Amino acid sequence: MSKLWGGRFTKQTNALVEQYTASIGFDKQLAEEDIQGSLAHVTMLGKCGIVPQEDVEMIKTGLNKVLERIRKGEIEFSVSDEDIHMNIEKNLIEEVGPVGGKLHTGRSRNDQVATDMHLYLRNRVVELTGMLYELQSALIGQAKDNLDTIIPGYTHLQRAQPILFAHHLMAYVSMFQRDIGRLIDSYKRINILPLGAGALAGTTFPIDRHFVAEQLGFDGVYENSLDAVSDRDFILEFLSDASMIMMHLSRLSEELVLWSSTEFNFIELDDAFCTGSSIMPQKKNPDVPELVRGKTGRVYGNLMGLLTVLKSLPLAYNKDMQEDKEGMFDTVATLEGALQLFAPMIATMKVNKGRMREAVNTDFSNATDIADFLVGKGLPFRQAHEVIGKTVLYCIQNNKFLLDLTLEEFQQFSPLFDDSIYQVLQPETVVNARNVYGGTASPQVKAAIDRAEQALAVSAEWIGAHSAGVAE
């Protein structure tokens, strides 16, 4: 069969041009969505009296047969048919005869492909939100198990102040909650139907775009036909959201790599999520977080790539826009792969509470609390800061830590010190002194966990309500 658009042409397409311009190698991933959109479109054509009902039923039967054959792997897609749309239409015509050619009435590949990508991303956003939910659940589980575990908190990768390990983990729960919020918000702009815009100007046929939107579960339709076929903002927004998710995963990955090193020895990742060395038998390498950290760059690259493709395009559709798909598919695969591994990796992570406590006891991260103690005694903060700086210097020069000092040694720096300083300096006291909303004190962390679990319940409700829109 000649090309479905070949009537205007007098020569066959150059074979190299076919190879270079064909998108079937990657947009075959849209097969399910393409048929889903076509079924809704042809149903509308019948409702509006544009195509006879008997032809509509024949086309729908044919589309379902093509879908079944695709799912069974019985259809070999052809580069000569360029893309998933033409491949499916050609197989439909082979299935039901010339009547299959009526399917494309009132639409263009321009609005068809845009519809496919809206359907595809809509499904992926729901799935990814569910994966983030699982990761948050794993982090909260570890936080609950470590409400009494104290760890050095860091700034500049230098020990700063003691915090609950649960508090540290809940920081990532907050990050991923923002990620969920962004995905849910992006769903509003993904869930708009471009079909019916035609190539760029609409169609002469009396179609019912809102009926198609209702069939496919879209919340509305594009207001402008030019915008409908040329808009890729919804993909850019997804790639931006995905980049931030990967950035958060990468930050957590970096900490997992550090914490699992001999130098830190704060955690141990389960063997199932690590690999060994081909030459050094003692090694246990945290390859999963390392690779997630590395793959973050490719997701950033996909975002920048599409931004660059779109920056100079005139309205409406241009072939350049074919470059929107590979980066989108790669980002989805990269993000899904990372999230599928991260939740069970966090859930099975072993926490070395003793080592964390040892680290807290052998640093000066409680120094700020001495300054606060002196301020409470009436000493101006700047003077208190200087006193503690000298006290810490004395400890360093004498190979001691603050809790090692005698009261006489404290009092050589300020007469305001008394025996209560030893209780002030206890890690539990330091942690629980920060009993402000969002702080590391145990009551605040417990309250944060409660709030996070309430947010999880809201996310679960949203996921459940929108999973019905995911293609079977």
PDB file of C-alpha atoms in Angstrom, residues 45-233:
ATOM      1  CA  LEU A  45     -18.197  10.979  14.284  1.00  0.00           C
ATOM      2  CA  GLY A  46     -21.103   8.565  14.495  1.00  0.00           C
ATOM      3  CA  LYS A  47     -22.972  10.631  17.115  1.00  0.00           C
ATOM      4  CA  CYS A  48     -22.673  13.740  14.946  1.00  0.00           C
ATOM      5  CA  GLY A  49     -23.826  11.913  11.810  1.00  0.00           C
ATOM      6  CA  ILE A  50     -20.510  12.478  10.050  1.00  0.00           C
ATOM      7  CA  VAL A  51     -19.839   8.758   9.556  1.00  0.00           C
ATOM      8  CA  PRO A  52     -22.638   6.161   9.267  1.00  0.00           C
ATOM      9  CA  GLN A  53     -23.172   4.195  12.462  1.00  0.00           C
ATOM     10  CA  GLU A  54     -22.530   0.841  10.805  1.00  0.00           C
ATOM     11  CA  ASP A  55     -19.139   2.130   9.632  1.00  0.00           C
ATOM     12  CA  VAL A  56     -18.412   3.420  13.136  1.00  0.00           C
ATOM     13  CA  GLU A  57     -19.069  -0.003  14.641  1.00  0.00           C
ATOM     14  CA  MET A  58     -16.903  -1.681  12.024  1.00  0.00           C
ATOM     15  CA  ILE A  59     -14.057   0.760  12.708  1.00  0.00           C
ATOM     16  CA  LYS A  60     -14.350   0.310  16.475  1.00  0.00           C
ATOM     17  CA  THR A  61     -14.265  -3.470  16.085  1.00  0.00           C
ATOM     18  CA  GLY A  62     -11.225  -3.149  13.853  1.00  0.00           C
ATOM     19  CA  LEU A  63      -9.422  -0.839  16.265  1.00  0.00           C
ATOM     20  CA  ASN A  64      -9.974  -3.257  19.125  1.00  0.00           C
ATOM     21  CA  LYS A  65      -8.613  -6.104  17.009  1.00  0.00           C
ATOM     22  CA  VAL A  66      -5.545  -4.027  16.129  1.00  0.00           C
ATOM     23  CA  LEU A  67      -5.062  -3.225  19.819  1.00  0.00           C
ATOM     24  CA  GLU A  68      -5.305  -6.900  20.729  1.00  0.00           C
ATOM     25  CA  ARG A  69      -2.725  -7.796  18.081  1.00  0.00           C
ATOM     26  CA  ILE A  70      -0.396  -5.050  19.323  1.00  0.00           C
ATOM     27  CA  ARG A  71      -0.664  -6.322  22.892  1.00  0.00           C
ATOM     28  CA  LYS A  72       0.161  -9.832  21.678  1.00  0.00           C
ATOM     29  CA  GLY A  73       3.159  -8.529  19.744  1.00  0.00           C
ATOM     30  CA  GLU A  74       1.706  -9.702  16.419  1.00  0.00           C
ATOM     31  CA  ILE A  75       2.101  -6.376  14.599  1.00  0.00           C
ATOM     32  CA  GLU A  76       5.464  -5.353  13.209  1.00  0.00           C
ATOM     33  CA  PHE A  77       5.569  -1.590  12.920  1.00  0.00           C
ATOM     34  CA  SER A  78       6.981  -0.185   9.696  1.00  0.00           C
ATOM     35  CA  VAL A  79       9.353   2.757   9.264  1.00  0.00           C
ATOM     36  CA  SER A  80       7.794   3.419   5.866  1.00  0.00           C
ATOM     37  CA  ASP A  81       4.544   4.218   7.682  1.00  0.00           C
ATOM     38  CA  GLU A  82       6.427   6.846   9.681  1.00  0.00           C
ATOM     39  CA  ASP A  83       4.646   6.979  13.020  1.00  0.00           C
ATOM     40  CA  ILE A  84       2.272   5.167  15.337  1.00  0.00           C
ATOM     41  CA  HIS A  85      -0.785   6.910  13.881  1.00  0.00           C
ATOM     42  CA  MET A  86      -0.158   5.833  10.288  1.00  0.00           C
ATOM     43  CA  ASN A  87       0.908   2.349  11.356  1.00  0.00           C
ATOM     44  CA  ILE A  88      -2.330   1.832  13.254  1.00  0.00           C
ATOM     45  CA  GLU A  89      -4.466   3.314  10.501  1.00  0.00           C
ATOM     46  CA  LYS A  90      -2.797   1.119   7.884  1.00  0.00           C
ATOM     47  CA  ASN A  91      -3.379  -1.990  10.018  1.00  0.00           C
ATOM     48  CA  LEU A  92      -6.981  -0.888  10.564  1.00  0.00           C
ATOM     49  CA  ILE A  93      -7.579  -0.590   6.833  1.00  0.00           C
ATOM     50  CA  GLU A  94      -6.051  -4.019   6.313  1.00  0.00           C
ATOM     51  CA  GLU A  95      -8.418  -5.318   9.001  1.00  0.00           C
ATOM     52  CA  VAL A  96     -11.727  -3.721   7.886  1.00  0.00           C
ATOM     53  CA  GLY A  97     -11.046  -2.506   4.355  1.00  0.00           C
ATOM     54  CA  PRO A  98     -11.444   1.014   2.884  1.00  0.00           C
ATOM     55  CA  VAL A  99     -14.007   1.989   5.530  1.00  0.00           C
ATOM     56  CA  GLY A 100     -11.060   2.278   7.922  1.00  0.00           C
ATOM     57  CA  GLY A 101      -9.997   5.366   5.990  1.00  0.00           C
ATOM     58  CA  LYS A 102     -13.006   7.224   7.419  1.00  0.00           C
ATOM     59  CA  LEU A 103     -11.448   7.212  10.893  1.00  0.00           C
ATOM     60  CA  HIS A 104      -9.278  10.219  10.124  1.00  0.00           C
ATOM     61  CA  THR A 105     -12.247  12.377   9.165  1.00  0.00           C
ATOM     62  CA  GLY A 106     -12.221  15.681  11.035  1.00  0.00           C
ATOM     63  CA  ARG A 107      -8.773  15.357  12.571  1.00  0.00           C
ATOM     64  CA  SER A 108      -5.069  15.676  11.728  1.00  0.00           C
ATOM     65  CA  ARG A 109      -1.997  13.905  12.975  1.00  0.00           C
ATOM     66  CA  ASN A 110      -1.164  17.239  14.614  1.00  0.00           C
ATOM     67  CA  ASP A 111      -4.065  17.182  17.055  1.00  0.00           C
ATOM     68  CA  GLN A 112      -3.959  13.381  17.207  1.00  0.00           C
ATOM     69  CA  VAL A 113      -0.389  13.163  18.487  1.00  0.00           C
ATOM     70  CA  ALA A 114      -0.990  15.953  20.981  1.00  0.00           C
ATOM     71  CA  THR A 115      -3.967  14.014  22.328  1.00  0.00           C
ATOM     72  CA  ASP A 116      -1.905  10.861  22.628  1.00  0.00           C
ATOM     73  CA  MET A 117       0.717  12.660  24.705  1.00  0.00           C
ATOM     74  CA  HIS A 118      -1.887  14.234  26.965  1.00  0.00           C
ATOM     75  CA  LEU A 119      -3.350  10.768  27.599  1.00  0.00           C
ATOM     76  CA  TYR A 120       0.101   9.262  28.127  1.00  0.00           C
ATOM     77  CA  LEU A 121       1.322  11.890  30.605  1.00  0.00           C
ATOM     78  CA  ARG A 122      -1.996  11.927  32.446  1.00  0.00           C
ATOM     79  CA  ASN A 123      -1.534   8.235  33.198  1.00  0.00           C
ATOM     80  CA  ARG A 124       2.121   8.619  34.133  1.00  0.00           C
ATOM     81  CA  VAL A 125       1.454  11.491  36.551  1.00  0.00           C
ATOM     82  CA  VAL A 126      -1.002   9.335  38.494  1.00  0.00           C
ATOM     83  CA  GLU A 127       1.448   6.429  38.581  1.00  0.00           C
ATOM     84  CA  LEU A 128       4.392   8.604  39.642  1.00  0.00           C
ATOM     85  CA  THR A 129       2.323  10.238  42.360  1.00  0.00           C
ATOM     86  CA  GLY A 130       1.611   6.755  43.672  1.00  0.00           C
ATOM     87  CA  MET A 131       5.331   5.926  43.666  1.00  0.00           C
ATOM     88  CA  LEU A 132       6.135   9.106  45.586  1.00  0.00           C
ATOM     89  CA  TYR A 133       3.433   8.106  48.047  1.00  0.00           C
ATOM     90  CA  GLU A 134       5.214   4.785  48.604  1.00  0.00           C
ATOM     91  CA  LEU A 135       8.553   6.515  49.105  1.00  0.00           C
ATOM     92  CA  GLN A 136       7.064   8.938  51.616  1.00  0.00           C
ATOM     93  CA  SER A 137       5.510   6.005  53.460  1.00  0.00           C
ATOM     94  CA  ALA A 138       8.902   4.291  53.691  1.00  0.00           C
ATOM     95  CA  LEU A 139      10.570   7.461  55.001  1.00  0.00           C
ATOM     96  CA  ILE A 140       7.825   7.985  57.579  1.00  0.00           C
ATOM     97  CA  GLY A 141       8.196   4.366  58.687  1.00  0.00           C
ATOM     98  CA  GLN A 142      11.902   4.891  59.296  1.00  0.00           C
ATOM     99  CA  ALA A 143      11.180   8.183  61.063  1.00  0.00           C
ATOM    100  CA  LYS A 144       8.772   6.468  63.455  1.00  0.00           C
ATOM    101  CA  ASP A 145      11.431   3.866  64.244  1.00  0.00           C
ATOM    102  CA  ASN A 146      13.996   6.564  64.981  1.00  0.00           C
ATOM    103  CA  LEU A 147      12.191   9.089  67.160  1.00  0.00           C
ATOM    104  CA  ASP A 148      14.853   8.546  69.835  1.00  0.00           C
ATOM    105  CA  THR A 149      17.833   8.466  67.458  1.00  0.00           C
ATOM    106  CA  ILE A 150      20.046  11.546  67.551  1.00  0.00           C
ATOM    107  CA  ILE A 151      22.376  12.398  64.682  1.00  0.00           C
ATOM    108  CA  PRO A 152      24.690  15.326  64.001  1.00  0.00           C
ATOM    109  CA  GLY A 153      22.980  17.918  61.846  1.00  0.00           C
ATOM    110  CA  TYR A 154      25.249  19.480  59.235  1.00  0.00           C
ATOM    111  CA  THR A 155      25.804  22.760  57.474  1.00  0.00           C
ATOM    112  CA  HIS A 156      28.682  23.090  54.970  1.00  0.00           C
ATOM    113  CA  LEU A 157      29.066  19.332  55.622  1.00  0.00           C
ATOM    114  CA  GLN A 158      30.417  20.312  59.038  1.00  0.00           C
ATOM    115  CA  ARG A 159      28.706  19.183  62.227  1.00  0.00           C
ATOM    116  CA  ALA A 160      26.392  21.953  63.352  1.00  0.00           C
ATOM    117  CA  GLN A 161      23.713  20.958  65.885  1.00  0.00           C
ATOM    118  CA  PRO A 162      22.272  17.634  67.092  1.00  0.00           C
ATOM    119  CA  ILE A 163      18.933  16.696  65.561  1.00  0.00           C
ATOM    120  CA  LEU A 164      16.643  13.695  65.572  1.00  0.00           C
ATOM    121  CA  PHE A 165      17.340  11.344  62.678  1.00  0.00           C
ATOM    122  CA  ALA A 166      13.571  11.259  62.258  1.00  0.00           C
ATOM    123  CA  HIS A 167      13.640  15.033  61.754  1.00  0.00           C
ATOM    124  CA  HIS A 168      16.244  14.632  59.022  1.00  0.00           C
ATOM    125  CA  LEU A 169      14.167  11.999  57.228  1.00  0.00           C
ATOM    126  CA  MET A 170      11.020  14.104  57.497  1.00  0.00           C
ATOM    127  CA  ALA A 171      12.769  16.890  55.597  1.00  0.00           C
ATOM    128  CA  TYR A 172      12.704  14.591  52.554  1.00  0.00           C
ATOM    129  CA  VAL A 173       9.063  13.753  53.204  1.00  0.00           C
ATOM    130  CA  SER A 174       8.381  17.482  52.913  1.00  0.00           C
ATOM    131  CA  MET A 175      10.357  17.716  49.674  1.00  0.00           C
ATOM    132  CA  PHE A 176       8.476  14.825  48.121  1.00  0.00           C
ATOM    133  CA  GLN A 177       5.179  16.293  49.311  1.00  0.00           C
ATOM    134  CA  ARG A 178       5.938  19.417  47.296  1.00  0.00           C
ATOM    135  CA  ASP A 179       6.745  17.154  44.345  1.00  0.00           C
ATOM    136  CA  ILE A 180       3.366  15.471  44.705  1.00  0.00           C
ATOM    137  CA  GLY A 181       1.729  18.880  44.853  1.00  0.00           C
ATOM    138  CA  ARG A 182       3.433  19.933  41.629  1.00  0.00           C
ATOM    139  CA  LEU A 183       2.432  16.736  39.822  1.00  0.00           C
ATOM    140  CA  ILE A 184      -1.169  17.059  40.959  1.00  0.00           C
ATOM    141  CA  ASP A 185      -1.243  20.689  39.876  1.00  0.00           C
ATOM    142  CA  SER A 186       0.263  19.824  36.483  1.00  0.00           C
ATOM    143  CA  TYR A 187      -2.548  17.331  35.963  1.00  0.00           C
ATOM    144  CA  LYS A 188      -4.916  20.281  35.474  1.00  0.00           C
ATOM    145  CA  ARG A 189      -3.005  21.407  32.387  1.00  0.00           C
ATOM    146  CA  ILE A 190      -2.366  17.905  31.106  1.00  0.00           C
ATOM    147  CA  ASN A 191      -6.039  16.996  31.325  1.00  0.00           C
ATOM    148  CA  ILE A 192      -7.157  19.283  28.483  1.00  0.00           C
ATOM    149  CA  LEU A 193      -8.117  17.877  25.089  1.00  0.00           C
ATOM    150  CA  PRO A 194      -6.496  19.178  21.876  1.00  0.00           C
ATOM    151  CA  LEU A 195      -8.389  16.827  19.536  1.00  0.00           C
ATOM    152  CA  GLY A 196     -10.648  18.671  17.122  1.00  0.00           C
ATOM    153  CA  ALA A 197      -8.118  21.409  16.408  1.00  0.00           C
ATOM    154  CA  GLY A 198      -7.268  19.696  13.119  1.00  0.00           C
ATOM    155  CA  ALA A 199      -3.964  20.598  11.534  1.00  0.00           C
ATOM    156  CA  LEU A 200      -4.134  24.125  12.990  1.00  0.00           C
ATOM    157  CA  ALA A 201      -7.443  25.835  12.177  1.00  0.00           C
ATOM    158  CA  GLY A 202     -10.166  23.424  13.252  1.00  0.00           C
ATOM    159  CA  THR A 203     -12.310  21.430  10.825  1.00  0.00           C
ATOM    160  CA  THR A 204     -15.252  21.983   8.503  1.00  0.00           C
ATOM    161  CA  PHE A 205     -17.038  18.947   9.925  1.00  0.00           C
ATOM    162  CA  PRO A 206     -19.638  19.548  12.677  1.00  0.00           C
ATOM    163  CA  ILE A 207     -17.705  17.693  15.369  1.00  0.00           C
ATOM    164  CA  ASP A 208     -18.418  17.766  19.093  1.00  0.00           C
ATOM    165  CA  ARG A 209     -15.104  18.285  20.879  1.00  0.00           C
ATOM    166  CA  HIS A 210     -16.666  18.382  24.337  1.00  0.00           C
ATOM    167  CA  PHE A 211     -18.276  14.992  23.771  1.00  0.00           C
ATOM    168  CA  VAL A 212     -14.868  13.511  22.970  1.00  0.00           C
ATOM    169  CA  ALA A 213     -13.405  15.198  26.063  1.00  0.00           C
ATOM    170  CA  GLU A 214     -16.140  13.679  28.206  1.00  0.00           C
ATOM    171  CA  GLN A 215     -15.540  10.199  26.764  1.00  0.00           C
ATOM    172  CA  LEU A 216     -11.814  10.420  27.482  1.00  0.00           C
ATOM    173  CA  GLY A 217     -12.197  11.938  30.909  1.00  0.00           C
ATOM    174  CA  PHE A 218     -10.703  15.322  30.061  1.00  0.00           C
ATOM    175  CA  ASP A 219     -11.759  18.334  32.094  1.00  0.00           C
ATOM    176  CA  GLY A 220     -12.016  20.616  29.060  1.00  0.00           C
ATOM    177  CA  VAL A 221     -10.762  21.404  25.572  1.00  0.00           C
ATOM    178  CA  TYR A 222      -8.190  23.835  24.231  1.00  0.00           C
ATOM    179  CA  GLU A 223      -9.733  27.213  23.492  1.00  0.00           C
ATOM    180  CA  ASN A 224      -7.526  27.962  20.474  1.00  0.00           C
ATOM    181  CA  SER A 225      -6.800  25.509  17.665  1.00  0.00           C
ATOM    182  CA  LEU A 226      -3.338  26.927  16.958  1.00  0.00           C
ATOM    183  CA  ASP A 227      -2.394  26.604  20.621  1.00  0.00           C
ATOM    184  CA  ALA A 228      -3.875  23.113  20.812  1.00  0.00           C
ATOM    185  CA  VAL A 229      -1.529  21.609  18.221  1.00  0.00           C
ATOM    186  CA  SER A 230       1.595  23.598  19.118  1.00  0.00           C
ATOM    187  CA  ASP A 231       1.436  23.570  22.928  1.00  0.00           C
ATOM    188  CA  ARG A 232       4.079  21.479  24.639  1.00  0.00           C
ATOM    189  CA  ASP A 233       4.021  23.414  27.908  1.00  0.00           C
TER     190      ASP A 233
END
